[in-house]
Every structure is written in C-alpha cells, then in structure tokens.
mmCIF file of N, CA and C in Angstrom:
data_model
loop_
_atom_site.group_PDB
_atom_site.id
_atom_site.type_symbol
_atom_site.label_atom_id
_atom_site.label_comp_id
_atom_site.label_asym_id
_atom_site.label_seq_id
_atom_site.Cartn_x
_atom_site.Cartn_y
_atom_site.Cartn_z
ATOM 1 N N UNK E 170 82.122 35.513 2.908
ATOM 2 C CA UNK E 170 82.091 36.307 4.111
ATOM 3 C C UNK E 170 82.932 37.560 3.891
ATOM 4 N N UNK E 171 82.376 38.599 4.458
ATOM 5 C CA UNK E 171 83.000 39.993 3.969
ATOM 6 C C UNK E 171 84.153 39.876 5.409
ATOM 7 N N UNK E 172 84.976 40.795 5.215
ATOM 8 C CA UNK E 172 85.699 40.909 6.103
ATOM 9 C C UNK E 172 86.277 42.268 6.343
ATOM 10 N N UNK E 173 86.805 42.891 7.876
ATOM 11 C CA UNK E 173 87.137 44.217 7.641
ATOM 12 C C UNK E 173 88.955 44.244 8.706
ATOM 13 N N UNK E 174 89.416 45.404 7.927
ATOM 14 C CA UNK E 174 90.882 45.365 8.684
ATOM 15 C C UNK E 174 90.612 46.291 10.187
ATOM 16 N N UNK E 175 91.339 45.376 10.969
ATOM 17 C CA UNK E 175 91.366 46.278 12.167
ATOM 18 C C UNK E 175 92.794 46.523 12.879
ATOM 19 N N UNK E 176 93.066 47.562 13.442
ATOM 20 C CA UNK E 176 94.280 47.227 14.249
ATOM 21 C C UNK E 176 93.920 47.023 15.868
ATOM 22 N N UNK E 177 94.521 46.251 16.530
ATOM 23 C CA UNK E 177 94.584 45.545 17.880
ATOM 24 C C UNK E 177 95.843 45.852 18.689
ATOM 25 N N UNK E 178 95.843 45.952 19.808
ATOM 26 C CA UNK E 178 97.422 46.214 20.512
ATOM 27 C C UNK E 178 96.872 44.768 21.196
ATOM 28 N N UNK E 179 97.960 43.782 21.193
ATOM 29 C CA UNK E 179 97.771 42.831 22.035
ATOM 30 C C UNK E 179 99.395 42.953 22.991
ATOM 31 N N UNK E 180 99.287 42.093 23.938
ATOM 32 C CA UNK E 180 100.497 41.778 24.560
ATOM 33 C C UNK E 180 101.631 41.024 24.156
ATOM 34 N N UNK E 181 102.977 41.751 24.058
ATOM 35 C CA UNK E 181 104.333 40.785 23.129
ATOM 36 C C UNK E 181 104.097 39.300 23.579
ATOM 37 N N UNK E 182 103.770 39.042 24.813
ATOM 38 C CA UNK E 182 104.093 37.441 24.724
ATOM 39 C C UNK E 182 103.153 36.526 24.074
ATOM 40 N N UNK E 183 101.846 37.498 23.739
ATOM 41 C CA UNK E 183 100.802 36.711 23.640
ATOM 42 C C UNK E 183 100.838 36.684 22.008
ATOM 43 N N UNK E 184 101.396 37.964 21.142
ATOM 44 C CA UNK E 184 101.591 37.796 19.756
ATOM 45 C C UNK E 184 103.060 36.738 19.526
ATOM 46 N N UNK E 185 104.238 36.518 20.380
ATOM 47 C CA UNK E 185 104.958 35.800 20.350
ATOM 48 C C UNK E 185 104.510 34.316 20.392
ATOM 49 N N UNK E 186 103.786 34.032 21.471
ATOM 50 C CA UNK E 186 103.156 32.443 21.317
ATOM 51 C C UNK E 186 101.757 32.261 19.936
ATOM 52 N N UNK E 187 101.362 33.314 19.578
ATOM 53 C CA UNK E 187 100.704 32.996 18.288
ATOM 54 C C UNK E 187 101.652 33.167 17.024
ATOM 55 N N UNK E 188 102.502 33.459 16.550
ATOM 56 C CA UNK E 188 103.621 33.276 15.741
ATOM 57 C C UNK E 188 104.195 32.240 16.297
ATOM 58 N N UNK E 189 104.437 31.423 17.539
ATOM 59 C CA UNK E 189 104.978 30.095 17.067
ATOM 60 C C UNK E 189 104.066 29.480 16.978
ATOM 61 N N UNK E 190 102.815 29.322 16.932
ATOM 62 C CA UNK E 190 102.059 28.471 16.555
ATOM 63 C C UNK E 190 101.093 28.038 15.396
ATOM 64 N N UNK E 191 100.833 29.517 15.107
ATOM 65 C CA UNK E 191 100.202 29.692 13.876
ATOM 66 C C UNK E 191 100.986 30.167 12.604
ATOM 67 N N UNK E 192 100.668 29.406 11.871
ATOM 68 C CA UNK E 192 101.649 30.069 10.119
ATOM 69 C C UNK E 192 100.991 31.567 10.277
ATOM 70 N N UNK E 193 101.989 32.496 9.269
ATOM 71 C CA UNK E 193 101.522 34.181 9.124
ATOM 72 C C UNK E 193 100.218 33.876 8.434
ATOM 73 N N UNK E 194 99.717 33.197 7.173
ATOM 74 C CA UNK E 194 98.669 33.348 6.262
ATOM 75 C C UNK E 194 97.196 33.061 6.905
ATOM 76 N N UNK E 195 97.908 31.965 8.271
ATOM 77 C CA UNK E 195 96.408 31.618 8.871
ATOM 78 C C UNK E 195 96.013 32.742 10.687
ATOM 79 N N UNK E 196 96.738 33.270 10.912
ATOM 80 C CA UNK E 196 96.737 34.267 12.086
ATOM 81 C C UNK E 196 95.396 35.045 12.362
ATOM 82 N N UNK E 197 95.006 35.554 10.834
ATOM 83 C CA UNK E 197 93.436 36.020 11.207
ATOM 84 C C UNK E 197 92.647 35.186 11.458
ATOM 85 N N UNK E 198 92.564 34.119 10.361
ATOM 86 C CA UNK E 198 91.754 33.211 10.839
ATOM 87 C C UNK E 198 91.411 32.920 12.165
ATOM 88 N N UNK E 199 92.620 32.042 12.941
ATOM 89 C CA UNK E 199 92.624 31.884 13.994
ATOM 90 C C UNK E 199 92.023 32.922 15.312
ATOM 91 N N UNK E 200 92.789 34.156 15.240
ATOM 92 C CA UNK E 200 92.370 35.198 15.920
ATOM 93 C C UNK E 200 90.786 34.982 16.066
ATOM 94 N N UNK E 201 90.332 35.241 14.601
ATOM 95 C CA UNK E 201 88.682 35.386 14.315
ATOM 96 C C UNK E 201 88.090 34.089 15.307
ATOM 97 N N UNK E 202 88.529 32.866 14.690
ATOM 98 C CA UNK E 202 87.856 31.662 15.359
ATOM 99 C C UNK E 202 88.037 31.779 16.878
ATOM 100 N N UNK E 203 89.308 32.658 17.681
ATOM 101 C CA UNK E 203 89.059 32.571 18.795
ATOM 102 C C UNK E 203 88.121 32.973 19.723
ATOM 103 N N UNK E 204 88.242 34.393 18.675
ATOM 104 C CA UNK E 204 87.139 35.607 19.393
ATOM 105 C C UNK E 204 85.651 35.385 19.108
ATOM 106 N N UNK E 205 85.420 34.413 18.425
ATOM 107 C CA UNK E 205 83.921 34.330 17.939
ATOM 108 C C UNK E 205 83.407 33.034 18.994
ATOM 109 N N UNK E 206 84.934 32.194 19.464
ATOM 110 C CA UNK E 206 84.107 31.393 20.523
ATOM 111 C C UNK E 206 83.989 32.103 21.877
ATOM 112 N N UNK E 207 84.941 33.283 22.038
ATOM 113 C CA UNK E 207 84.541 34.145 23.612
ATOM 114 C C UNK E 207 83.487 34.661 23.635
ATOM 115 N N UNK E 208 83.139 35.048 22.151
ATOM 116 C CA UNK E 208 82.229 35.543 22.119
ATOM 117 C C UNK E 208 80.676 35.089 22.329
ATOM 118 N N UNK E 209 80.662 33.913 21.818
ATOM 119 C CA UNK E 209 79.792 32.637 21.469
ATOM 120 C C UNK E 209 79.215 32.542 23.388
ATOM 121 N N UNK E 210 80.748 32.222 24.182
ATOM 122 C CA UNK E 210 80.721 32.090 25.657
ATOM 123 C C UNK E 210 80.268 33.087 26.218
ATOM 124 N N UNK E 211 80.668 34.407 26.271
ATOM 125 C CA UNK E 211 79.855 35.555 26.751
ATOM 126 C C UNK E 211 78.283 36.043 27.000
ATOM 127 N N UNK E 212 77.923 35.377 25.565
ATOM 128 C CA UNK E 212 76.992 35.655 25.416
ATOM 129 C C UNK E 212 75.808 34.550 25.968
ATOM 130 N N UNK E 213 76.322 33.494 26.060
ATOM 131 C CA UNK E 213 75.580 32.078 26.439
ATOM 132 C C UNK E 213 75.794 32.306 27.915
ATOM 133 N N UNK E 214 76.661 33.510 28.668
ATOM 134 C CA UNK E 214 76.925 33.119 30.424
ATOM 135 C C UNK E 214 75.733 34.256 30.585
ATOM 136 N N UNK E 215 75.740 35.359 29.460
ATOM 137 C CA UNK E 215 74.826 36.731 30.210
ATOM 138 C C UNK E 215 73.304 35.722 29.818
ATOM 139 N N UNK E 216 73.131 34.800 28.830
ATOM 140 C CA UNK E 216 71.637 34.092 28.825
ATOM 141 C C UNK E 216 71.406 33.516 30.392
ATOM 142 N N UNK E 217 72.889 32.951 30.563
ATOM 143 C CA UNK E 217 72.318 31.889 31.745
ATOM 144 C C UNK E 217 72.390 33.265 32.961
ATOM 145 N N UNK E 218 72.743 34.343 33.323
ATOM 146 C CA UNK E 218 72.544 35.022 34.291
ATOM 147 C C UNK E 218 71.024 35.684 34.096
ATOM 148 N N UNK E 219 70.744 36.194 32.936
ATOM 149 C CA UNK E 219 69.444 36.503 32.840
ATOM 150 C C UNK E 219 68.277 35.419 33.127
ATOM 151 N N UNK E 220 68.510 34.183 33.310
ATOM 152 C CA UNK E 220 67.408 33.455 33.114
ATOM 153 C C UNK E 220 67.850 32.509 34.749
ATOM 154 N N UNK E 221 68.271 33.243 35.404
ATOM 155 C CA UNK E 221 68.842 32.187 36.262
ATOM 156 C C UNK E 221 67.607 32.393 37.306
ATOM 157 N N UNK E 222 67.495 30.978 37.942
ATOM 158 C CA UNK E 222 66.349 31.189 38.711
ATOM 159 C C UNK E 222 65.009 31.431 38.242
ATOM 160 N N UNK E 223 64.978 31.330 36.678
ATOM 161 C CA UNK E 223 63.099 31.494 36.535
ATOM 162 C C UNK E 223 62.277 30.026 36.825
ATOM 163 N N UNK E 224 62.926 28.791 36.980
ATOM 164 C CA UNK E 224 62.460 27.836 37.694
ATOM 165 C C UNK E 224 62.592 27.551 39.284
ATOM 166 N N UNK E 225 61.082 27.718 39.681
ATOM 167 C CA UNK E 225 61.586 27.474 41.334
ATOM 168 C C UNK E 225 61.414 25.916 41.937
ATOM 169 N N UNK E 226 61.718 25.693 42.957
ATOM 170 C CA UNK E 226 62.077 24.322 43.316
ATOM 171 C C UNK E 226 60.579 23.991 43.577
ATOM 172 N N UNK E 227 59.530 24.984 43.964
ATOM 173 C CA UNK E 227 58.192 24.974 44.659
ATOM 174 C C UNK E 227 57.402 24.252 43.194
ATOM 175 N N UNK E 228 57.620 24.593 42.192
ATOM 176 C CA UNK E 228 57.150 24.250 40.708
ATOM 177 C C UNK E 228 57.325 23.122 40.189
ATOM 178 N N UNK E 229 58.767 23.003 40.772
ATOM 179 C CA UNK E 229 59.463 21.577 39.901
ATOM 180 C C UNK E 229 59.846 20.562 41.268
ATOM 181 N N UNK E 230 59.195 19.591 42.370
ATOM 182 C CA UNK E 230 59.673 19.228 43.243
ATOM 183 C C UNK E 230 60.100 18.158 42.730
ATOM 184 N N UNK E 231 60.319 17.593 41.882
ATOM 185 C CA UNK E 231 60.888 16.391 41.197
ATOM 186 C C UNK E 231 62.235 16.656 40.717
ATOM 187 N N UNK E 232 62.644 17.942 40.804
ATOM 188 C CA UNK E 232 64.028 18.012 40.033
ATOM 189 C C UNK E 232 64.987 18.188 41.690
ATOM 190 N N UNK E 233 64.716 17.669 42.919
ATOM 191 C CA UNK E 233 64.740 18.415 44.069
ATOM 192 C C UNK E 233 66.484 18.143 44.459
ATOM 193 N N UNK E 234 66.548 16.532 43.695
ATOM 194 C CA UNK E 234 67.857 15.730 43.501
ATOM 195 C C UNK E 234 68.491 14.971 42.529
ATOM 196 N N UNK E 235 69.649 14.822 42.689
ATOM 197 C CA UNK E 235 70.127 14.303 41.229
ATOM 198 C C UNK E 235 69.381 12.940 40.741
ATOM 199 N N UNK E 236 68.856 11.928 41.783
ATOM 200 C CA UNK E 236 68.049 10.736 41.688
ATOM 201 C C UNK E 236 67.248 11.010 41.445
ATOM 202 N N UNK E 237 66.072 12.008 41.525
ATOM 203 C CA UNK E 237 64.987 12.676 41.391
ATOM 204 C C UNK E 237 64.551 13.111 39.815
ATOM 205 N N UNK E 238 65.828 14.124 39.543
ATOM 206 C CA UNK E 238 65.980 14.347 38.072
ATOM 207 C C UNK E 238 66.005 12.857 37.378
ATOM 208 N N UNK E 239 67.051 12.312 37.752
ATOM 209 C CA UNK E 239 67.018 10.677 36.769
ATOM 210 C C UNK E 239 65.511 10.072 36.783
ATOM 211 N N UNK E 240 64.930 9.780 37.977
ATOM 212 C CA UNK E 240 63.708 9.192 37.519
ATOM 213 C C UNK E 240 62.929 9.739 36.575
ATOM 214 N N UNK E 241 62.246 11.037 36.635
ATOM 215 C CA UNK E 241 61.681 11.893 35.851
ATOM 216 C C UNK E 241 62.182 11.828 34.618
ATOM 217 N N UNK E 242 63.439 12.160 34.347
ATOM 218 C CA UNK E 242 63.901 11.414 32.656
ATOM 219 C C UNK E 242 63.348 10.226 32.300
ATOM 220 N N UNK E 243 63.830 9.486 33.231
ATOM 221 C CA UNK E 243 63.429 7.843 33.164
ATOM 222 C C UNK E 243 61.791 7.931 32.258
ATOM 223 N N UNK E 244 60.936 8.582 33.473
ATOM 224 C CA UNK E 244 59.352 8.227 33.169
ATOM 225 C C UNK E 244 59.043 8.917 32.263
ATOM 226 N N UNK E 245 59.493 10.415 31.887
ATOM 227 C CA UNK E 245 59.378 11.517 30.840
ATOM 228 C C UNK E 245 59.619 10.577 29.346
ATOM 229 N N UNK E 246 60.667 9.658 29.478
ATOM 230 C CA UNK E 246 61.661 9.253 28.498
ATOM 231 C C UNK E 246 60.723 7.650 28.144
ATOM 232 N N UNK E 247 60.174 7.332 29.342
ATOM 233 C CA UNK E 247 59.569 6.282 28.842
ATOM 234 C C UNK E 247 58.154 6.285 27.750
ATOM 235 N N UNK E 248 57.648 7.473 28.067
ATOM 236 C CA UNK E 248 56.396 8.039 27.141
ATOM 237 C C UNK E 248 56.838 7.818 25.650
ATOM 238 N N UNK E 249 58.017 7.887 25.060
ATOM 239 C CA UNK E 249 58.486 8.396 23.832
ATOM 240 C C UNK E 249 58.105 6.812 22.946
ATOM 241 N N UNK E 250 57.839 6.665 21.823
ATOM 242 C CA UNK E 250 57.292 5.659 21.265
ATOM 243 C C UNK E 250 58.667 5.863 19.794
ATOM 244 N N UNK E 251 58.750 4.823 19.380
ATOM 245 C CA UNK E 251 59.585 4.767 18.135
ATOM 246 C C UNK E 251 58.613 4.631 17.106
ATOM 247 N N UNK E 252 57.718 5.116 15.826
ATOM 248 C CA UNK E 252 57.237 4.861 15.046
ATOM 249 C C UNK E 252 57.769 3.289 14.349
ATOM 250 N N UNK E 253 57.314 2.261 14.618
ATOM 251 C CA UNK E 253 57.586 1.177 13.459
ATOM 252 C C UNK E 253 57.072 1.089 11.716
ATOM 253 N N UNK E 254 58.629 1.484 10.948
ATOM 254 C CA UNK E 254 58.178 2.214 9.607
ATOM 255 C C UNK E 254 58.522 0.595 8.892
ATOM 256 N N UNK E 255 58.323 -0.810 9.516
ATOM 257 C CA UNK E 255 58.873 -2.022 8.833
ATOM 258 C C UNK E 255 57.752 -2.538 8.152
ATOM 259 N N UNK E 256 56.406 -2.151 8.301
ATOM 260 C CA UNK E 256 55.637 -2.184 7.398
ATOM 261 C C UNK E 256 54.696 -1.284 6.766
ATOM 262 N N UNK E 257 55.876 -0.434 6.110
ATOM 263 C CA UNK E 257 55.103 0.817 5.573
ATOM 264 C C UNK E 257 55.088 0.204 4.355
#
C-alpha cells in the first residue's frame, strides 16, 4: 500500500489521549484505521439517506410489523432446501 505524508492540526487533548495510548511507531496506523472506519460510516449513512424510502408500505404489506416481518422470513426461509451431497 502506497502511502502519502500529510500535516493535520488536531486538538491538544485529543493528540494527548492518542500518545497515551498508542506507541509513536503505530500512531499512523491507527489514525488511518480510524478515519477509514468514519469514513466507511459516512458513506454507508449518505447510501441509507439516498435510498431511504424507495420501499413503500403499499408494496410490501407484510413487512407492516415486527411479527409480520418474522413470519415472512419464516415462509421466505422455509422455501430454502439443503442439497443432500451424502450420496454423491
């Protein structure tokens, strides 16, 4: 993985509680792994705002309640067959 230097102004308390927690050698790392899961989150909240509401209740009247949803798994879930591979 390529990597590039950047400089950041963060806040003293917030570079103070990452120096006690993180060794100096692993700090980018960490940093990186943090920002790649906000990032990861950001991007998975603007999917769910873009897509919010493209199912309407008029379409799906089975999902209407949480008991509702369970059955439908239930019967959806009962269709599913296990291949028996014991006499292949």
């Amino acid at each position: 993985m390529t990597t590039t230097k950047i400089t950041l102004s963060l806040p003293t308390t917030l570079v103070e509680r990452l120096k006690a927690l993180v060794p100096p050698r692993k700090r980018s790392a960490f940093v990186a792994e943090a920002l790649r899961e906000r990032l990861e989150m950001e991007e998975t909240l603007a999917v769910l705002e873009e897509t919010a509401g493209i199912l309407s209740a008029e379409d799906y009247p089975y999902w209407d309640t949480d008991e509702d949803i369970d059955r439908w798994l239930r019967e959806f879930r009962a269709s599913w067959t296990i291949p028996d591979f014991s006499e292949a």
